[in-house]
């Protein structure tokens, strides 16, 4: 996707969600709570299925941490170039 198309898409998305209202509104808060609850259920299920492994639940994680972990596990993956062929 070209940068201009992405910029237009994000602008439209921002307008539709009413900016900050959409990000911090009731629907967003409800979504966050639901994802948090499901995440904890998934962790318990993983712990029971894979007792030899350890898992942890984190309230938040920074993109930088995710990118660093990806670089360590998959050094050939570049975060700036994900291309998909149809």
XYZ file of N, CA and C in Angstrom:
258
model
N 0.858 -1.175 0.000
C 0.000 0.000 0.000
C 0.897 1.229 0.000
N 0.578 2.145 -0.865
C 1.410 3.346 -0.901
C 1.155 4.195 0.336
N 2.121 5.034 0.654
C 2.010 5.862 1.860
C 0.813 6.800 1.783
N 0.514 7.313 0.591
C -0.612 8.238 0.434
C -1.930 7.506 0.683
N -2.065 6.290 0.145
C -3.283 5.506 0.379
C -3.452 5.203 1.863
N -2.345 4.843 2.507
C -2.401 4.550 3.935
C -2.780 5.803 4.712
N -2.218 6.928 4.330
C -2.523 8.192 4.993
C -4.008 8.531 4.845
N -4.535 8.362 3.637
C -5.957 8.624 3.409
C -6.831 7.675 4.219
N -6.448 6.397 4.254
C -7.222 5.416 5.012
C -7.246 5.774 6.490
N -6.088 6.149 7.019
C -6.016 6.503 8.440
C -6.782 7.786 8.741
N -6.737 8.733 7.820
C -7.505 9.970 7.996
C -8.993 9.663 8.043
N -9.464 8.852 7.101
C -10.885 8.481 7.081
C -11.283 7.712 8.337
N -10.423 6.800 8.754
C -10.696 6.018 9.964
C -10.772 6.939 11.179
N -9.889 7.900 11.241
C -9.854 8.847 12.353
C -11.138 9.687 12.389
N -11.587 10.112 11.224
C -12.825 10.900 11.148
C -14.033 10.060 11.550
N -14.094 8.826 11.067
C -15.224 7.953 11.382
C -15.311 7.635 12.868
N -14.161 7.455 13.499
C -14.157 7.105 14.922
C -14.197 8.330 15.822
N -14.277 9.503 15.220
C -14.327 10.778 15.934
C -13.067 11.009 16.770
N -11.946 10.587 16.224
C -10.650 10.842 16.849
C -10.527 10.256 18.235
N -10.223 11.087 19.184
C -9.997 10.659 20.563
C -11.238 9.993 21.144
N -12.410 10.453 20.753
C -13.655 9.851 21.256
C -13.694 8.374 20.898
N -13.305 8.048 19.663
C -13.306 6.653 19.229
C -12.249 5.820 19.922
N -11.115 6.419 20.169
C -10.015 5.684 20.793
C -10.297 5.410 22.266
N -10.883 6.379 22.954
C -11.097 6.251 24.393
C -12.576 6.179 24.767
N -13.431 5.932 23.787
C -14.871 5.874 24.039
C -15.298 4.588 24.720
N -16.600 4.471 24.952
C -17.150 3.306 25.650
C -16.897 2.004 24.899
N -17.037 2.034 23.565
C -16.789 0.816 22.789
C -15.338 0.362 22.916
N -14.425 1.300 22.868
C -13.001 0.966 22.986
C -12.687 0.400 24.371
N -13.269 1.003 25.392
C -13.043 0.511 26.760
C -13.607 -0.896 26.923
N -14.794 -1.122 26.388
C -15.414 -2.444 26.457
C -14.558 -3.474 25.723
N -14.051 -3.090 24.563
C -13.183 -3.978 23.792
C -11.934 -4.350 24.591
N -11.307 -3.364 25.204
C -10.103 -3.613 26.000
C -10.381 -4.585 27.139
N -11.506 -4.403 27.826
C -11.860 -5.304 28.928
C -12.089 -6.725 28.428
N -12.792 -6.842 27.304
C -13.067 -8.165 26.742
C -11.785 -8.862 26.325
N -10.909 -8.150 25.639
C -9.635 -8.738 25.215
C -8.825 -9.174 26.429
N -8.813 -8.351 27.468
C -8.086 -8.704 28.688
C -8.615 -9.973 29.331
N -9.937 -10.099 29.416
C -10.549 -11.296 30.013
C -10.226 -12.542 29.195
N -10.361 -12.432 27.877
C -10.088 -13.579 27.011
C -8.613 -13.959 27.067
N -7.740 -12.966 27.130
C -6.304 -13.244 27.216
C -5.978 -14.076 28.456
N -6.604 -13.739 29.567
C -6.353 -14.485 30.807
C -6.870 -15.915 30.707
N -7.998 -16.104 30.036
C -8.542 -17.453 29.830
C -7.596 -18.263 28.948
N -7.076 -17.634 27.906
C -6.141 -18.311 27.000
C -4.871 -18.712 27.740
N -4.359 -17.836 28.583
C -3.148 -18.151 29.357
C -3.400 -19.382 30.239
N -4.529 -19.425 30.923
C -4.839 -20.587 31.780
C -4.915 -21.868 30.959
N -5.532 -21.777 29.783
C -5.635 -22.942 28.914
C -4.256 -23.405 28.450
N -3.412 -22.465 28.060
C -2.052 -22.814 27.645
C -1.268 -23.445 28.783
N -1.412 -22.897 29.980
C -0.706 -23.451 31.141
C -1.134 -24.891 31.418
N -2.413 -25.168 31.233
C -2.879 -26.542 31.499
C -2.451 -27.496 30.384
N -2.410 -27.026 29.143
C -2.020 -27.885 28.028
C -0.508 -28.064 27.916
N 0.237 -27.071 28.375
C 1.695 -27.104 28.261
C 2.346 -26.781 29.609
N 2.223 -27.690 30.574
C 2.754 -27.407 31.910
C 4.273 -27.261 31.954
N 4.957 -27.763 30.937
C 6.415 -27.659 30.898
C 6.881 -26.261 30.482
N 5.966 -25.436 29.997
C 6.302 -24.075 29.572
C 5.774 -23.062 30.576
N 6.334 -21.877 30.538
C 5.832 -20.825 31.421
C 5.252 -19.690 30.577
N 4.197 -19.106 31.068
C 3.501 -18.026 30.377
C 3.297 -16.886 31.354
N 3.148 -15.687 30.823
C 2.844 -14.552 31.682
C 1.885 -13.622 30.962
N 1.073 -12.961 31.751
C 0.126 -11.987 31.229
C 0.678 -10.605 31.502
N 0.670 -9.771 30.492
C 1.152 -8.400 30.661
C 0.031 -7.446 30.294
N -0.140 -6.430 31.096
C -1.177 -5.430 30.839
C -0.892 -4.643 29.562
N 0.389 -4.437 29.276
C 0.752 -3.701 28.068
C 2.148 -4.115 27.631
N 2.434 -3.816 26.375
C 3.762 -4.084 25.830
C 4.031 -3.039 24.747
N 5.248 -2.559 24.695
C 5.613 -1.532 23.713
C 5.962 -2.183 22.378
N 5.698 -1.469 21.301
C 6.036 -1.958 19.966
C 7.516 -2.282 19.866
N 8.345 -1.470 20.529
C 9.787 -1.683 20.474
C 10.163 -3.059 21.034
N 9.482 -3.463 22.113
C 9.756 -4.781 22.695
C 9.375 -5.895 21.733
N 8.244 -5.726 21.076
C 7.798 -6.731 20.110
C 8.797 -6.827 18.971
N 9.207 -5.681 18.439
C 10.159 -5.672 17.333
C 11.498 -6.286 17.725
N 11.970 -5.999 18.926
C 13.234 -6.587 19.386
C 13.123 -8.108 19.497
N 12.010 -8.593 20.034
C 11.814 -10.036 20.159
C 11.742 -10.683 18.775
N 11.077 -10.033 17.837
C 11.011 -10.567 16.473
C 12.393 -10.608 15.831
N 13.171 -9.571 16.035
C 14.518 -9.534 15.456
C 15.373 -10.676 15.999
N 15.232 -10.976 17.292
C 16.025 -12.050 17.898
C 15.594 -13.413 17.369
N 14.290 -13.614 17.232
C 13.810 -14.922 16.830
C 13.813 -15.119 15.317
N 13.641 -14.035 14.574
C 13.601 -14.113 13.118
C 14.421 -12.976 12.529
N 15.744 -13.098 12.519
C 16.585 -11.989 12.078
C 16.332 -11.544 10.637
N 15.787 -12.415 9.801
C 15.555 -12.043 8.402
C 14.288 -11.214 8.230
N 13.440 -11.163 9.248
C 12.200 -10.396 9.147
C 12.509 -8.922 9.363
N 12.133 -8.103 8.404
C 12.310 -6.660 8.528
C 10.958 -6.050 8.844
N 10.904 -5.216 9.861
C 9.628 -4.639 10.283
C 9.091 -3.618 9.298
N 9.937 -3.140 8.385
C 9.478 -2.097 7.466
C 9.056 -2.623 6.106
N 9.107 -3.933 5.903
C 8.764 -4.440 4.574
C 8.013 -5.766 4.646
N 6.719 -5.660 4.775
C 5.872 -6.835 4.714
C 5.119 -6.774 3.390
N 5.446 -7.676 2.493
C 4.829 -7.695 1.177
C 4.036 -8.985 1.018
N 2.870 -8.871 0.463
C 2.020 -10.034 0.257
C 1.688 -10.146 -1.227
N 1.832 -11.339 -1.779
C 1.458 -11.578 -3.163
C 0.136 -12.317 -3.158
N -0.755 -11.874 -4.004
C -2.064 -12.540 -4.110
C -2.052 -13.513 -5.245
